[in-house]
XYZ file of C-alpha atoms in Angstrom:
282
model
C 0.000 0.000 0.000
C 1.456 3.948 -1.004
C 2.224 5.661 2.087
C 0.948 8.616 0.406
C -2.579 7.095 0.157
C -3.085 5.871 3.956
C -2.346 9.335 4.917
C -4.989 10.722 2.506
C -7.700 8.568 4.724
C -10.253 11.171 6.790
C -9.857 10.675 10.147
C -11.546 12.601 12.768
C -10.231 13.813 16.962
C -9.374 10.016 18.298
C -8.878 8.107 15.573
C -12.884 7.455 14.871
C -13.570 7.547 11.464
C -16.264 9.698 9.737
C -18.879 6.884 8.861
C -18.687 5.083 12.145
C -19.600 8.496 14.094
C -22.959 9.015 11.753
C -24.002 5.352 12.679
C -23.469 6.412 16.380
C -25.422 9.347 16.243
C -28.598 7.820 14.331
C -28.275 5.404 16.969
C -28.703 7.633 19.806
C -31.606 9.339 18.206
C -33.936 6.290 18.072
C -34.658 6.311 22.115
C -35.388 9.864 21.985
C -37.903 9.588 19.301
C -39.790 6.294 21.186
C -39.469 9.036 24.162
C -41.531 11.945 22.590
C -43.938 9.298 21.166
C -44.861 8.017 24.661
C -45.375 11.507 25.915
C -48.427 12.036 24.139
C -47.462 14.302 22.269
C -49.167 14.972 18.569
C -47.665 14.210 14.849
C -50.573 16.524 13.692
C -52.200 13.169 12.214
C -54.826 12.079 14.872
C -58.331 12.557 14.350
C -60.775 13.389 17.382
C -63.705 11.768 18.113
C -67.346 13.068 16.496
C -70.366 14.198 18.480
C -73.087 12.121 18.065
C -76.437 13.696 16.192
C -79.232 14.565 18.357
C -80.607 17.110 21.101
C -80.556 17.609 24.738
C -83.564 19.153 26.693
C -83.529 20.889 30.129
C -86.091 22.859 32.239
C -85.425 25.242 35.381
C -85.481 25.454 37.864
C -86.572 21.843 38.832
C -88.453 22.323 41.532
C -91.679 24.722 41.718
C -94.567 24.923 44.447
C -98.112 26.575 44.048
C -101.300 26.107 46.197
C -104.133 24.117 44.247
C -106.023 26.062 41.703
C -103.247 28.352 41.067
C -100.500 27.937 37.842
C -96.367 27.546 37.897
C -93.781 28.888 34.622
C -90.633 26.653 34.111
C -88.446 27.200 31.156
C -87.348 24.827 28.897
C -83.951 24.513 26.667
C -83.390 22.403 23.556
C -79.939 22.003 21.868
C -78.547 20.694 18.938
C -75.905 17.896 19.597
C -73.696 16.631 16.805
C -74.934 19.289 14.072
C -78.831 18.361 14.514
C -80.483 20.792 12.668
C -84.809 20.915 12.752
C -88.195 21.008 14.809
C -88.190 19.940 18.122
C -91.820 19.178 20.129
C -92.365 19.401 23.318
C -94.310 17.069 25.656
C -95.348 16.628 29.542
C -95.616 12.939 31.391
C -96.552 12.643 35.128
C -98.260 15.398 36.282
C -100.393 14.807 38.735
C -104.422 14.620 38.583
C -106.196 17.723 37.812
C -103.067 19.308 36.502
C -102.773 20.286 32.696
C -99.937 21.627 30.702
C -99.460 24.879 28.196
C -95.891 25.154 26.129
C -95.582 28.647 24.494
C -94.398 28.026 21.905
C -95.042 24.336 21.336
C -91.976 23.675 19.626
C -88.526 25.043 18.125
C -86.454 24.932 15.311
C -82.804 24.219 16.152
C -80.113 24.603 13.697
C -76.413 23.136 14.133
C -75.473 24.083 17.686
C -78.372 26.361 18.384
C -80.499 26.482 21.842
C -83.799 27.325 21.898
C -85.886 27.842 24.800
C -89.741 27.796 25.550
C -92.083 28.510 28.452
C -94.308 25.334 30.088
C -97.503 26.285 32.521
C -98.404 24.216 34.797
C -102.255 24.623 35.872
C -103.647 22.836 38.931
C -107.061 22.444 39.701
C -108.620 23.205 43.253
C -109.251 18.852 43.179
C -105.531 18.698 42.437
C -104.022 16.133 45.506
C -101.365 17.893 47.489
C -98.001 17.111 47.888
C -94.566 16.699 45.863
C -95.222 14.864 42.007
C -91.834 13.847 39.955
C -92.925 14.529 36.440
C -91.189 14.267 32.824
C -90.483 16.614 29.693
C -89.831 15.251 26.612
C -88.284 16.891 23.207
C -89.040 14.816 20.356
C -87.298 15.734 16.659
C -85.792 13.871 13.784
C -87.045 10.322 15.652
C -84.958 11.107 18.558
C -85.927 12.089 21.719
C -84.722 13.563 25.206
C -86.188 13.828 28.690
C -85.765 16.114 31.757
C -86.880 15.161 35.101
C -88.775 17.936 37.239
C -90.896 17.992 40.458
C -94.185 20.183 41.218
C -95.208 20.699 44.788
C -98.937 21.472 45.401
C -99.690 23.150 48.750
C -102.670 22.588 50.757
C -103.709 26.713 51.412
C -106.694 26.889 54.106
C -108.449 30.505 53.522
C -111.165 31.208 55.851
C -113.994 33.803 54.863
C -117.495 34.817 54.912
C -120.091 34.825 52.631
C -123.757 36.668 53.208
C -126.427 37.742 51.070
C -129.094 39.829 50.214
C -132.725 39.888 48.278
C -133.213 42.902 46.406
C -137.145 42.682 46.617
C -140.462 40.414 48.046
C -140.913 37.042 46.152
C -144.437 36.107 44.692
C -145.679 33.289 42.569
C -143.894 32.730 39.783
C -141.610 35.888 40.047
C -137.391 35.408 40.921
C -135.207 38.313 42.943
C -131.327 38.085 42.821
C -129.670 37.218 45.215
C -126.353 39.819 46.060
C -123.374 38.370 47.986
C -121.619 40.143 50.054
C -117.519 38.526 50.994
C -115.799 38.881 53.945
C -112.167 38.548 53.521
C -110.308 38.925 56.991
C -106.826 37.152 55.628
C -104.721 40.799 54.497
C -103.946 39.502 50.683
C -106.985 38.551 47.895
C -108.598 34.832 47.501
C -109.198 32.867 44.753
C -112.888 31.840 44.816
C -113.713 28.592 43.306
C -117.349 28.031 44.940
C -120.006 29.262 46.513
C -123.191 28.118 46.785
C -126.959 29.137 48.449
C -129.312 27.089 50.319
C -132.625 27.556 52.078
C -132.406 26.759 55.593
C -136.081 27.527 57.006
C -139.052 29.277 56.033
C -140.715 31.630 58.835
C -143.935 31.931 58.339
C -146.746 35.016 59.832
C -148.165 33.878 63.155
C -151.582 34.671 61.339
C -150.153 31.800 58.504
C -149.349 29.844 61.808
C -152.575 30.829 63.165
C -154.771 29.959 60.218
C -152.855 26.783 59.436
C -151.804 27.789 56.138
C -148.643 26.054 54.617
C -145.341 27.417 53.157
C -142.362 24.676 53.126
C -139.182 25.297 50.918
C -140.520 23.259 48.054
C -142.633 26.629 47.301
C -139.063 28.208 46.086
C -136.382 27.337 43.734
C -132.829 28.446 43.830
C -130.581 28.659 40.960
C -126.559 29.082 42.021
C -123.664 31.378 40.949
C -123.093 30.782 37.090
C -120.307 33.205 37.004
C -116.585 32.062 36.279
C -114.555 30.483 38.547
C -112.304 31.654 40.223
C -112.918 34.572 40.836
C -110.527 37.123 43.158
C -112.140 38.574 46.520
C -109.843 41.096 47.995
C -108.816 41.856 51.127
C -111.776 43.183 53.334
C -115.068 43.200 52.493
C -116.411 42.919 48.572
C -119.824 42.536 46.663
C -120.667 40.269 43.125
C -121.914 43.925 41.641
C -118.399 45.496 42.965
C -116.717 42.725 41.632
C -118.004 43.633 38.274
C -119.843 40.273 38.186
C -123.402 41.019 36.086
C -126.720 40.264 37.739
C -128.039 37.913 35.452
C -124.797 35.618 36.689
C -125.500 36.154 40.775
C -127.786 33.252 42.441
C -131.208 34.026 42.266
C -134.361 32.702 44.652
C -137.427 32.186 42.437
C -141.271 31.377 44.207
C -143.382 28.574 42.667
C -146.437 29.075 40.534
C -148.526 25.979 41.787
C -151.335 24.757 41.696
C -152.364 24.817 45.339
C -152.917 27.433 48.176
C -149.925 29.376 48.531
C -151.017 32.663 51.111
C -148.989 30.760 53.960
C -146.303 32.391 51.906
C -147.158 35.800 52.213
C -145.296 37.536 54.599
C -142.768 34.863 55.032
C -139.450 35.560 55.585
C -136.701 32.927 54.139
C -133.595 32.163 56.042
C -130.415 31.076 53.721
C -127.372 29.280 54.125
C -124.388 29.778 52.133
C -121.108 28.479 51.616
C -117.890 28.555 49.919
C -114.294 27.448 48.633
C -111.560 29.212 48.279
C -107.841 29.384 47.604
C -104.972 31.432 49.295
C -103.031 33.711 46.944
């Protein structure tokens, strides 16, 4: 071999020659890669995971309490989930007896990520049981649907007030007189009146009737009752049907028999009424 030559070979500090130190150094890279692999960290070729299509309902607050008779507001919320995009109806399950439902509106339109909200009423009736009832929304669109759980708590409210009356003129056969009542409302805020009703409790006659033995029983009258609305809101105090704004033709009225036997045990006689009522607490 030329002396000349073996000089001319590359050698680097130590002896090492070129090729052997890029082996060593490709080497040594390998573990670090595996290293930043394990870390978690990203290439910039994963692909995340996609949202499922379909809609999520809520309603607040969850929990509402009224007295019987009386009506509750919740709100409602639908969203889109996984681009849903279209009409969504809304729908009440479980409430208890006597209690009916109102959505304004009655349904949305949701496009890709929307929320929409709407209002539901709850309306008990005076009947309506008391105590706590677990009921269920439902929104219904593109033959999916989603619930929401809620509770309504209907509160027994005892109101106590007075009713009295008046006839606005004498009674004879065949004739009727309205019959004005007057409310008595000692409890400091309004009630919601859902009944009242008139009875004849005795018929007094003359003692020259009594004398003369001349009859007049309560099956010479006939009472028709309160056709007004219910309910209808008695203040605080004292309060009349005509002050009320209630018309005449609505109050109860007391009517006297046209028959066909002897009816002058009547005249003169006064009639004693009962009357009673229902009410709720506002």
């Amino acid at each position: 071999m030329d002396p000349t030559q073996e000089r001319r070979r590359p050698f680097l500090r130590g002896g090492m020659p070129l090729r052997a130190v890029i082996l060593a150094v490709l080497v040594a890279l390998v573990p670090v890669t595996a290293l930043a692999a394990s870390n978690g960290q990203s290439n910039g070729q994963g692909t995340p995971g996609k949202e499922a299509k379909g809609i999520a309902v809520t309603l607040s607050p969850s929990s509402r309490s009224t007295d019987q008779g009386l009506a509750v507001t919740y709100t409602a919320a639908a969203t889109s989930k996984g681009g849903f995009a279209g009409p969504v109806t809304f729908g009440v399950v479980g409430l208890p007896a006597g209690a009916t439902a109102a959505w304004s509106p009655s349904s949305v339109n949701l496009t890709s990520g929307s929320t929409a909200q709407a209002t539901l009423t709850v309306t008990t009736a005076p009947s309506t049981p008391a105590g706590k009832t677990d009921f269920t929304i439902t929104g219904t669109g593109g033959g999916m649907q989603s619930t929401a759980s809620a509770q309504l708590n209907v509160q027994e409210v005892k109101r106590n007030f007075g009713v009295t009356g008046t006839v606005n003129g004498p009674l004879a056969p065949g004739t009727s007189q309205p019959i004005e009542l007057q409310i008595s409302n000692p409890n400091g805020k309004s009630i919601a009146v859902t009944n009242v009703s008139v009875a004849i409790s005795q018929v007094v006659r003359t003692p020259q009737a009594v004398a003369a033995n001349l009859p007049c029983t309560t099956a010479d009258y006939a009472l028709t009752q309160f056709s007004g609305t219910y309910p209808f809101t008695a203040p605080a105090g004292s309060s009349s049907l005509s002050g009320l704004g209630i018309a005449q033709s609505k109050w109860p009225h007391i009517r006297m028999l046209d028959t066909q036997l002897l009816q002058d045990g009547c005249k003169g006689a006064t009639l004693h009424f009962t009357y009673s009522g229902m009410g709720q607490g506002n």
